[in-house]
mmCIF file of N, CA and C in Angstrom:
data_model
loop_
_atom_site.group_PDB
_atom_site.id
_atom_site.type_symbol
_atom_site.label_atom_id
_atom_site.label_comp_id
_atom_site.label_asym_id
_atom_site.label_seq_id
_atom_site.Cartn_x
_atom_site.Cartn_y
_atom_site.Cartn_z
ATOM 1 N N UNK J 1 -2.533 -45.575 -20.773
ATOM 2 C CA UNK J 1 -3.187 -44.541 -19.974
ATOM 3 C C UNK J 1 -3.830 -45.212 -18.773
ATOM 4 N N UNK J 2 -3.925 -44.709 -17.601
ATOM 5 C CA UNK J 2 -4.428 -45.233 -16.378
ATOM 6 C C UNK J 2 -6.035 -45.166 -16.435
ATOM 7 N N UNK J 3 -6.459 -45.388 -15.202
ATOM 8 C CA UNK J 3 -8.165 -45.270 -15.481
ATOM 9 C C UNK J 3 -8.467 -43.536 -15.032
ATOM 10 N N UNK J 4 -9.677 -43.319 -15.872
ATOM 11 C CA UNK J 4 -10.146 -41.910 -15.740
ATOM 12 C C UNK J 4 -10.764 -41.699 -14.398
ATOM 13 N N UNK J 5 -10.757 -40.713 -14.195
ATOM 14 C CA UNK J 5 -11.653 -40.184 -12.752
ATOM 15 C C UNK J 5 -12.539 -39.058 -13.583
ATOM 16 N N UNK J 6 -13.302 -39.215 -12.106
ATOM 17 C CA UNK J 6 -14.479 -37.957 -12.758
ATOM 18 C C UNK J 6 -14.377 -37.702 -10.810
ATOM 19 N N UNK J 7 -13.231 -35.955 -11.273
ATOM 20 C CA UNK J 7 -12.934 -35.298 -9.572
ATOM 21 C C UNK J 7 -13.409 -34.391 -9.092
ATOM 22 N N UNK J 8 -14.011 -34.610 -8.094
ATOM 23 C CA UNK J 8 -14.477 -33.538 -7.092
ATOM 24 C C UNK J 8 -13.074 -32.568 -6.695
ATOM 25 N N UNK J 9 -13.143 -31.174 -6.822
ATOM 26 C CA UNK J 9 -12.043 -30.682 -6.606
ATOM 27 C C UNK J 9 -12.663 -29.480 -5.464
ATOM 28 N N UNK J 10 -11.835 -29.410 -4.240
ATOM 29 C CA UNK J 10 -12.548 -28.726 -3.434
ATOM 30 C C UNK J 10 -10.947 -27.599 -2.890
ATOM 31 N N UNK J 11 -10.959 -26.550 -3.375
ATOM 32 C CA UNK J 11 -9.719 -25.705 -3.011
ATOM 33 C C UNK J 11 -10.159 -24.235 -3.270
ATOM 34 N N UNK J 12 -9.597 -23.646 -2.237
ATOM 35 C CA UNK J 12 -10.413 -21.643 -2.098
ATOM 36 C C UNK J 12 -9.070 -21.258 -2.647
ATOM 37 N N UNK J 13 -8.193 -21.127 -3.194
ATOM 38 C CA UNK J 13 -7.651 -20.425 -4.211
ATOM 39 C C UNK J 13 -8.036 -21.060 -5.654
ATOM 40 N N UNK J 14 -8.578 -20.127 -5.883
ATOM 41 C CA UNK J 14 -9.302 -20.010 -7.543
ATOM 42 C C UNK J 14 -8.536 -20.483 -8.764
ATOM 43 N N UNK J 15 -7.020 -19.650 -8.611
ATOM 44 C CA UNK J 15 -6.085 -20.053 -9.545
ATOM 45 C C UNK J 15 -5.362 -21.506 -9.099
ATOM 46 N N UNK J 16 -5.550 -21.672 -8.479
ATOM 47 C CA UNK J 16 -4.341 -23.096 -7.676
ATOM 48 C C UNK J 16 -5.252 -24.073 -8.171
ATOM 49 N N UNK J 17 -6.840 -24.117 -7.946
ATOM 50 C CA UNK J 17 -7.885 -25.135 -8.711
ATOM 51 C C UNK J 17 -8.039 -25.076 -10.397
ATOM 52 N N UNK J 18 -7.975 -24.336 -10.726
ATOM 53 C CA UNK J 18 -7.632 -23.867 -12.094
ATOM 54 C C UNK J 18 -6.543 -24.588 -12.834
ATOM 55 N N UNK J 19 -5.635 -24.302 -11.724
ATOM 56 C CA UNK J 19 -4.052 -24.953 -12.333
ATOM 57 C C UNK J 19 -4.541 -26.725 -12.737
ATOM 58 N N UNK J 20 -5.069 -26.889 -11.410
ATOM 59 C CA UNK J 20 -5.581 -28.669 -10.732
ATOM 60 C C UNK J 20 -6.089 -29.001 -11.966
ATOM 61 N N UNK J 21 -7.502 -28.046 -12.570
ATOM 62 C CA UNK J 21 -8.679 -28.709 -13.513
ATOM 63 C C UNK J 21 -7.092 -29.067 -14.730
ATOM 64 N N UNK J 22 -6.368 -28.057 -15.051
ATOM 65 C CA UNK J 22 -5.962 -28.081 -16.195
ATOM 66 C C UNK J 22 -4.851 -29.250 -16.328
ATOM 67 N N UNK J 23 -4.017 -29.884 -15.459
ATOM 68 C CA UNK J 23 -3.680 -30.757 -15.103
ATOM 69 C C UNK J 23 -4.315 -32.167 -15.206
ATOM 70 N N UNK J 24 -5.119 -32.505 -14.725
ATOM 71 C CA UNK J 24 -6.214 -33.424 -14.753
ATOM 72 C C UNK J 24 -6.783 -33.250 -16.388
ATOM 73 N N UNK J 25 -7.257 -32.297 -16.662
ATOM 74 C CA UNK J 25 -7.088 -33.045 -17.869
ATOM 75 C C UNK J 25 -6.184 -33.199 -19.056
ATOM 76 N N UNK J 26 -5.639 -32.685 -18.700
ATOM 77 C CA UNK J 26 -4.199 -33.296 -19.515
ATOM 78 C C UNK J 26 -3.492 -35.021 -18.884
ATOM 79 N N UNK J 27 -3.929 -34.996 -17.718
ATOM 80 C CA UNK J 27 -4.077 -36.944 -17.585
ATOM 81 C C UNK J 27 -5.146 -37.130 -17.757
ATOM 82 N N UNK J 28 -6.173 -36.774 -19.176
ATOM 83 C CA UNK J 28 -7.081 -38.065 -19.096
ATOM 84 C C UNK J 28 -8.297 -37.890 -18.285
ATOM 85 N N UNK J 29 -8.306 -36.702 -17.356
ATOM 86 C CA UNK J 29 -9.187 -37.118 -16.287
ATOM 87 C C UNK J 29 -10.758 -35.693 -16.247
ATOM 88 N N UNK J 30 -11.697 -36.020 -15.710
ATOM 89 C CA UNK J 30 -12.421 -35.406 -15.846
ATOM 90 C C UNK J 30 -12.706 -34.665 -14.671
ATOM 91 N N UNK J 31 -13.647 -33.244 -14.459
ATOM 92 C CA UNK J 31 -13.752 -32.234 -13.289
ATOM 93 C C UNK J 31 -15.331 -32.160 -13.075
ATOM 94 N N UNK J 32 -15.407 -33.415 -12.364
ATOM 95 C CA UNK J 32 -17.273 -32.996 -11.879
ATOM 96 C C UNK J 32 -17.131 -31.603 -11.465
ATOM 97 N N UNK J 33 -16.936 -31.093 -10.083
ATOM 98 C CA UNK J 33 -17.200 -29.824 -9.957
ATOM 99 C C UNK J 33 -15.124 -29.031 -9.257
ATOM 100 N N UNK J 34 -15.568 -27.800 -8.830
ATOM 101 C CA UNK J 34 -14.555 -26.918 -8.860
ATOM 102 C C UNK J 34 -15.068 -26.145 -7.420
ATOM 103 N N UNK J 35 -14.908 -26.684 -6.334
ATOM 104 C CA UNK J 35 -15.813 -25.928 -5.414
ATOM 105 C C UNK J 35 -14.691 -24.749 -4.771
ATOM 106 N N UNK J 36 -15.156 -23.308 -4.066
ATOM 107 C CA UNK J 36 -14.192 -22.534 -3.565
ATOM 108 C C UNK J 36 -14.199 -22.625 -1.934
ATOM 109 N N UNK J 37 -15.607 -22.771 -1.556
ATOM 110 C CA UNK J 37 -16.535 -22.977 0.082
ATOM 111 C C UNK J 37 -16.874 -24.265 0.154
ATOM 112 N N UNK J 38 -17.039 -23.951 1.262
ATOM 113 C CA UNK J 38 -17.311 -25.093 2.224
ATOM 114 C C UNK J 38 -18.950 -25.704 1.674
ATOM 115 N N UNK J 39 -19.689 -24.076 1.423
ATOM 116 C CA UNK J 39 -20.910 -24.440 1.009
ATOM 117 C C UNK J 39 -20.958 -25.087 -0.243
ATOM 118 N N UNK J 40 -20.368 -24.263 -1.231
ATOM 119 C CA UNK J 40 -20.474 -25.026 -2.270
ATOM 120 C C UNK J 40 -20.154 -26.926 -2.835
ATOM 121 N N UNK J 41 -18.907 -27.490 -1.397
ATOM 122 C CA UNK J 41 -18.601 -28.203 -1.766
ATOM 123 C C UNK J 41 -19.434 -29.604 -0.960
ATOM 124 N N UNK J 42 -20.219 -28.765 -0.045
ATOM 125 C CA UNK J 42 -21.295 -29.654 0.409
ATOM 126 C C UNK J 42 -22.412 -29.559 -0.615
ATOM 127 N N UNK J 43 -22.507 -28.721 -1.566
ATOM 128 C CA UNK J 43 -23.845 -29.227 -2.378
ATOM 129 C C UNK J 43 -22.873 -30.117 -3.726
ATOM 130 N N UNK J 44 -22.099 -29.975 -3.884
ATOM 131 C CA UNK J 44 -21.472 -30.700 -4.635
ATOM 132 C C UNK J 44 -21.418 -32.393 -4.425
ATOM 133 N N UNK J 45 -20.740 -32.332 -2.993
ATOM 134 C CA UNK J 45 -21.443 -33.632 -2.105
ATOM 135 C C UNK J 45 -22.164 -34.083 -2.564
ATOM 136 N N UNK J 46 -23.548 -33.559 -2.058
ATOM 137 C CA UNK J 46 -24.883 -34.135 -2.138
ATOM 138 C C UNK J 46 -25.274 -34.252 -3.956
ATOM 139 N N UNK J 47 -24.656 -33.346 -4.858
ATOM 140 C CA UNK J 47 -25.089 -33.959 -6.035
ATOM 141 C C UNK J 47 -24.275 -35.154 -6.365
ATOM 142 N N UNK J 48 -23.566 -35.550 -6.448
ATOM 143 C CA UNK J 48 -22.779 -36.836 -6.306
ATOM 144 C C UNK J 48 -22.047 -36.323 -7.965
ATOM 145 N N UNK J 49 -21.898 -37.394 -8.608
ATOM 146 C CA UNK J 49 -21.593 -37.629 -10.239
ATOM 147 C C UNK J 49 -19.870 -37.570 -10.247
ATOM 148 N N UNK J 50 -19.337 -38.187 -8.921
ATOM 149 C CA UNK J 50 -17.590 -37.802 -8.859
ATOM 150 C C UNK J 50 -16.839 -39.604 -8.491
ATOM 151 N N UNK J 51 -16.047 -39.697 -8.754
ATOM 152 C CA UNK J 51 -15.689 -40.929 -7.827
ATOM 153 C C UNK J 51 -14.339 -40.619 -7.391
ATOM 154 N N UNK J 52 -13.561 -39.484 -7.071
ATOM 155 C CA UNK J 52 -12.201 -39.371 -6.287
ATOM 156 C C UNK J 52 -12.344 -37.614 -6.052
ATOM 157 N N UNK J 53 -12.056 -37.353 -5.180
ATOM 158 C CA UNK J 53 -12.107 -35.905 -4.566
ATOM 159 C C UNK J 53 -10.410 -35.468 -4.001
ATOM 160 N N UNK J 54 -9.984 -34.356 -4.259
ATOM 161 C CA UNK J 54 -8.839 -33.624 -4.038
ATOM 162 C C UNK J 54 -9.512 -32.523 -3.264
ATOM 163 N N UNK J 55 -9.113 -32.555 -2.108
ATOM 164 C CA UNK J 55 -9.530 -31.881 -1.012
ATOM 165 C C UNK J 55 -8.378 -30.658 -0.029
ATOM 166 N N UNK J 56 -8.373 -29.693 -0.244
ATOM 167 C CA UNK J 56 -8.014 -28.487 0.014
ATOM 168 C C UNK J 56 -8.081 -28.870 1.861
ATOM 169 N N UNK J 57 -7.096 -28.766 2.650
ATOM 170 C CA UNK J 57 -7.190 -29.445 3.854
ATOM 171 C C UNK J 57 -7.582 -27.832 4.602
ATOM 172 N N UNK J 58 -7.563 -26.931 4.173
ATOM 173 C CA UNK J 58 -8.088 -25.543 4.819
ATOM 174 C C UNK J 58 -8.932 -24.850 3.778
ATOM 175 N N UNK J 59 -10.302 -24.509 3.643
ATOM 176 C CA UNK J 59 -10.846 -23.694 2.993
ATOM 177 C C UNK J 59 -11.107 -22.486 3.409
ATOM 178 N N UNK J 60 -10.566 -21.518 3.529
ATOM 179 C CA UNK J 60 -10.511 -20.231 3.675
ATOM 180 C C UNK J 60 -10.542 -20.356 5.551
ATOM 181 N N UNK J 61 -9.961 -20.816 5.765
ATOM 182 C CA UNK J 61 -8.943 -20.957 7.272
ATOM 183 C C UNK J 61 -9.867 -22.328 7.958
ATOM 184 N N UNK J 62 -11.329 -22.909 7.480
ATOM 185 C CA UNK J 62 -11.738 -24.150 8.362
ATOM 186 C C UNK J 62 -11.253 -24.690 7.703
ATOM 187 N N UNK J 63 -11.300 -26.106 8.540
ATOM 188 C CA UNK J 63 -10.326 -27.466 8.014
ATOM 189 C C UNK J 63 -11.806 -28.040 7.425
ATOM 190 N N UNK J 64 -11.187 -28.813 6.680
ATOM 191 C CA UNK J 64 -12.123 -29.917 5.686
ATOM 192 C C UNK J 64 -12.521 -30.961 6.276
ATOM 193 N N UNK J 65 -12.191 -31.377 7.568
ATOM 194 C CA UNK J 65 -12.317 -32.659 7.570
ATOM 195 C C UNK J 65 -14.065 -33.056 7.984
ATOM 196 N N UNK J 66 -14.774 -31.910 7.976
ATOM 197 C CA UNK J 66 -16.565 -32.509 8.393
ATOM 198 C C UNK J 66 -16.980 -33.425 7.034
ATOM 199 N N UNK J 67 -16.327 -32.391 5.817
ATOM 200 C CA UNK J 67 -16.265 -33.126 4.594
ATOM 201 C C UNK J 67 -15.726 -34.370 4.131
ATOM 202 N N UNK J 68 -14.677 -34.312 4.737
ATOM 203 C CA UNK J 68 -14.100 -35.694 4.492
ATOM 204 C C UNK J 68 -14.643 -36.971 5.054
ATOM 205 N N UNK J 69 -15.222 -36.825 6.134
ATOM 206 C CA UNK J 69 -16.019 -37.673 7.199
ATOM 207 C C UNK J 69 -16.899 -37.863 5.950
ATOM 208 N N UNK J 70 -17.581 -37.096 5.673
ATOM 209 C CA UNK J 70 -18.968 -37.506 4.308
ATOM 210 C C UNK J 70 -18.430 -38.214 3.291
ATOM 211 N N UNK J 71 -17.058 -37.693 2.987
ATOM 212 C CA UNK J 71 -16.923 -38.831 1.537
ATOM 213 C C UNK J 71 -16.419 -40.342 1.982
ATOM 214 N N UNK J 72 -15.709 -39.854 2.903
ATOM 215 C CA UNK J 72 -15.648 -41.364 3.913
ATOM 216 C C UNK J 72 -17.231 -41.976 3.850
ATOM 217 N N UNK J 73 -17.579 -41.812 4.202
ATOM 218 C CA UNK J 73 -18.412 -42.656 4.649
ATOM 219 C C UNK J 73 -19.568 -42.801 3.224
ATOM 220 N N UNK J 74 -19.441 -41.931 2.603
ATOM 221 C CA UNK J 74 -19.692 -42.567 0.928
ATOM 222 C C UNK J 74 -18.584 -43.346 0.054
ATOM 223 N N UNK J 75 -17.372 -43.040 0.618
ATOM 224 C CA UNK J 75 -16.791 -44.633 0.023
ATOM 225 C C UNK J 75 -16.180 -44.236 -0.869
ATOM 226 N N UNK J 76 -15.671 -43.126 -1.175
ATOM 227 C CA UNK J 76 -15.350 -42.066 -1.741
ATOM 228 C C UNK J 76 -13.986 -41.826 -1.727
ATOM 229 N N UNK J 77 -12.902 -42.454 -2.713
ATOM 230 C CA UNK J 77 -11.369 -41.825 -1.930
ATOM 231 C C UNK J 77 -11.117 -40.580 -1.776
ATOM 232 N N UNK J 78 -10.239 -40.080 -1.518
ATOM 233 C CA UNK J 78 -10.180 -38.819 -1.371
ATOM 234 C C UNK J 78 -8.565 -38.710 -1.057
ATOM 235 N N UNK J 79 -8.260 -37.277 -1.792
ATOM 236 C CA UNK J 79 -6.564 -36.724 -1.709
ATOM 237 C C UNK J 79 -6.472 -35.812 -0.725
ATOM 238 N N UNK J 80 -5.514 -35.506 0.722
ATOM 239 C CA UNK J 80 -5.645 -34.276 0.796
ATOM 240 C C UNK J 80 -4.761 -33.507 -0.172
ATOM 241 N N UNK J 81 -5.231 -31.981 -0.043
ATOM 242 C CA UNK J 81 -3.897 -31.427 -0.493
ATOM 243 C C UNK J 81 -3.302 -30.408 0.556
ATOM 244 N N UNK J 82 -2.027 -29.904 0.436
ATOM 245 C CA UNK J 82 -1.932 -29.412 1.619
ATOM 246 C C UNK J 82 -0.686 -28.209 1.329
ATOM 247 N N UNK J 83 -0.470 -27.351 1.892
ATOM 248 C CA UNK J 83 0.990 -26.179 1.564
ATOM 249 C C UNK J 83 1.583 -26.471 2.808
ATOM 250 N N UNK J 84 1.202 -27.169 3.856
ATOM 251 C CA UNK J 84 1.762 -26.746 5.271
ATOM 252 C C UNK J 84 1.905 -28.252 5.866
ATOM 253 N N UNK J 85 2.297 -28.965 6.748
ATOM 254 C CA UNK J 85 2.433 -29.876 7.547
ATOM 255 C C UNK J 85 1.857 -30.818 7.759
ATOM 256 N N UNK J 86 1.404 -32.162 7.140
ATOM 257 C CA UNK J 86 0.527 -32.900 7.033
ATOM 258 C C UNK J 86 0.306 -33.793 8.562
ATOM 259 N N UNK J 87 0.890 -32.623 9.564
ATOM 260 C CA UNK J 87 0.806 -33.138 10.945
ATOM 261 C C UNK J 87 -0.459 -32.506 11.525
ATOM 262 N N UNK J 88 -0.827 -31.708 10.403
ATOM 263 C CA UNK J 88 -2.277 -31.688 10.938
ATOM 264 C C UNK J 88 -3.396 -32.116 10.829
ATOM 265 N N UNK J 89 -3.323 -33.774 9.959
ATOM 266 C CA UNK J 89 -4.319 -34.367 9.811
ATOM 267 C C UNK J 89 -4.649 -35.382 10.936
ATOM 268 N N UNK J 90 -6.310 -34.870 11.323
ATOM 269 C CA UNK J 90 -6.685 -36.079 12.364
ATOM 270 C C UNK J 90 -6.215 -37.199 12.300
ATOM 271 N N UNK J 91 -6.018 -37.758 12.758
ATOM 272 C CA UNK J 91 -5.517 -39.321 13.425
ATOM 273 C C UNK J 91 -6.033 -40.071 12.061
ATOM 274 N N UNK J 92 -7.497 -40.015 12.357
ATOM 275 C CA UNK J 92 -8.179 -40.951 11.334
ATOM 276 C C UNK J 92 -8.199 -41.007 9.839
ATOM 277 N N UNK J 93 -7.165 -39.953 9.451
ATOM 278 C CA UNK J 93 -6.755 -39.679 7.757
ATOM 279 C C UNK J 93 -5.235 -39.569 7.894
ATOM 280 N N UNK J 94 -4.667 -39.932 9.023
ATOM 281 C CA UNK J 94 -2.735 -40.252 8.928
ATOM 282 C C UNK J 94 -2.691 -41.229 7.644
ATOM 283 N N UNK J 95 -3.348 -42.414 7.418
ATOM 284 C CA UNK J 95 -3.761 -43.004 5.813
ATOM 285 C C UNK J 95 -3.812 -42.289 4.914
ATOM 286 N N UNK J 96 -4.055 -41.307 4.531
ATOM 287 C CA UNK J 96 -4.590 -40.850 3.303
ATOM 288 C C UNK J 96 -3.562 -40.117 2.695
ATOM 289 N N UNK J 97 -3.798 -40.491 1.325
ATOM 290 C CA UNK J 97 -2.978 -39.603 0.119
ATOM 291 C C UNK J 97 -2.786 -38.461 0.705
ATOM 292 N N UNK J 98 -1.601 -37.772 0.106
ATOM 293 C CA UNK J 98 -1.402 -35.868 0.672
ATOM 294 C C UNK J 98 -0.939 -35.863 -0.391
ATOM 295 N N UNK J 99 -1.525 -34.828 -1.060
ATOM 296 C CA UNK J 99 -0.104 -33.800 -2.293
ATOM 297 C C UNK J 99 0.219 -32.743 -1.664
ATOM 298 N N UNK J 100 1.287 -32.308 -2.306
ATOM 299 C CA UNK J 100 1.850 -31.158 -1.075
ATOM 300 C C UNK J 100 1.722 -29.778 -2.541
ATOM 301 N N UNK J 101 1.689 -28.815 -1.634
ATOM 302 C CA UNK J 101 1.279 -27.751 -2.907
ATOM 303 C C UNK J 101 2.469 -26.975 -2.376
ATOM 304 N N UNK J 102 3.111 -26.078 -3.358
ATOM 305 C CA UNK J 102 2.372 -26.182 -4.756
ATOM 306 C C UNK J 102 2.181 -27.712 -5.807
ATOM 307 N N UNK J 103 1.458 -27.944 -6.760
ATOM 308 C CA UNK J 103 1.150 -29.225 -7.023
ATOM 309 C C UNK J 103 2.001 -29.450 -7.898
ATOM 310 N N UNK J 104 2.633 -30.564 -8.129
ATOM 311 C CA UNK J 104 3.572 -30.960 -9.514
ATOM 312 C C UNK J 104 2.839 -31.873 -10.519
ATOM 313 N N UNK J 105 2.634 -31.743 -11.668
ATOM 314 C CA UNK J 105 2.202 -32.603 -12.163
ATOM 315 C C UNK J 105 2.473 -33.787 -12.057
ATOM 316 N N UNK J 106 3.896 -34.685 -11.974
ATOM 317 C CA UNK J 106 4.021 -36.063 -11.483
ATOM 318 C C UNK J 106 3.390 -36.422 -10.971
ATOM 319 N N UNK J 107 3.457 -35.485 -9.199
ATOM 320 C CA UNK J 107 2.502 -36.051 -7.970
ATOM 321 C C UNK J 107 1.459 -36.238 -8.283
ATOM 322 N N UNK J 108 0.389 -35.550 -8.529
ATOM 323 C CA UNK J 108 -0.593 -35.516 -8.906
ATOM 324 C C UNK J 108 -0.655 -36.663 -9.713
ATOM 325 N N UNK J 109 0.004 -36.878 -10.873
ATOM 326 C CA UNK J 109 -0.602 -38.099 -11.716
ATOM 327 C C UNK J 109 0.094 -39.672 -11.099
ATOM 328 N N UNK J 110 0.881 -39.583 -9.747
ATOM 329 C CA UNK J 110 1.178 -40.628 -8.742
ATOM 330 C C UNK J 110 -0.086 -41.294 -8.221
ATOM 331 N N UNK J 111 -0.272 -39.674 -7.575
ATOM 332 C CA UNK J 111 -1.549 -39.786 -6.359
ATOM 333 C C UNK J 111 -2.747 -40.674 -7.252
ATOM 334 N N UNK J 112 -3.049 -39.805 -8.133
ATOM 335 C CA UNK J 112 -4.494 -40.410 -8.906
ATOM 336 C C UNK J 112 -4.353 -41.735 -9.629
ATOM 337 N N UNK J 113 -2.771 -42.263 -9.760
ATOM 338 C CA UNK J 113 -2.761 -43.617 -10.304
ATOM 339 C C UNK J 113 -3.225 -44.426 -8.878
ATOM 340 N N UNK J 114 -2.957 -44.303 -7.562
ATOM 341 C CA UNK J 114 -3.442 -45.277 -6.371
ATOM 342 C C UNK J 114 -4.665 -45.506 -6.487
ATOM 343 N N UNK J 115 -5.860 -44.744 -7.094
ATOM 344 C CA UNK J 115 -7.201 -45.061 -7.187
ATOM 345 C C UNK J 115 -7.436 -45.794 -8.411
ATOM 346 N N UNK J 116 -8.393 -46.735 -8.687
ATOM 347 C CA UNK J 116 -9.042 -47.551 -9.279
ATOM 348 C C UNK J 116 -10.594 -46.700 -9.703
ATOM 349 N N UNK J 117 -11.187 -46.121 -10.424
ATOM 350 C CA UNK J 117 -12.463 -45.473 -10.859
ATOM 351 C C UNK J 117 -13.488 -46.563 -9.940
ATOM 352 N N UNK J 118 -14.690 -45.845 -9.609
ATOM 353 C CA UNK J 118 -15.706 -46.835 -9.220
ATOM 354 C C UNK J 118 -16.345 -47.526 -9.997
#
């Protein structure tokens, strides 16, 4: 078995995060929080208790990336996820993991093998 995560999951379809939690743990892995907003996933942020985040690259039409800047800079990996064109990630996350949705379980348990737990 790979190493566990404990994931910040930040996605505004309800059932599509749902699908995510149930996935994850069936690898093993644990669901600090389940955010749907933007708000919620900034207090999620600030409570911390996560070490890898799957990040919804549109939450109910804004882009994520003010958020991502924060886990950046907490040190924080982070996945996007995405249904549409990963040509729309700023410059400064062309690096970063993408799962493409709908999610497959493989990918998903690809993506989360590149991280190491903190």
């Amino acid at each position: 078995m790979s190493a566990r995560h404990r994931v910040l999951i930040i996605e505004d379809e309800v059932l599509v995060g749902i699908v995510l939690e149930d996935m994850l743990d069936m690898l093993g892995h644990s669901v600090a929080a389940n955010c749907a907003t933007i708000g919620e996933a900034s207090v999620a942020i600030d409570a911390g208790g996560f070490d890898l985040a799957i990040v919804d690259v549109h939450i109910a039409g804004d882009p994520v990336f003010p958020l991502a800047d924060r886990l950046n800079a907490m040190d924080i990996p982070l996945i996007f996820a995405t249904g549409s064109s990963t040509d729309s990630l700023p410059e400064r996350f062309h690096a970063a993991t993408v799962l493409e949705k709908p999610y497959a379980f493989n990918a998903v348990e690809a993506a989360l093998k590149q991280f190491a737990p903190a």
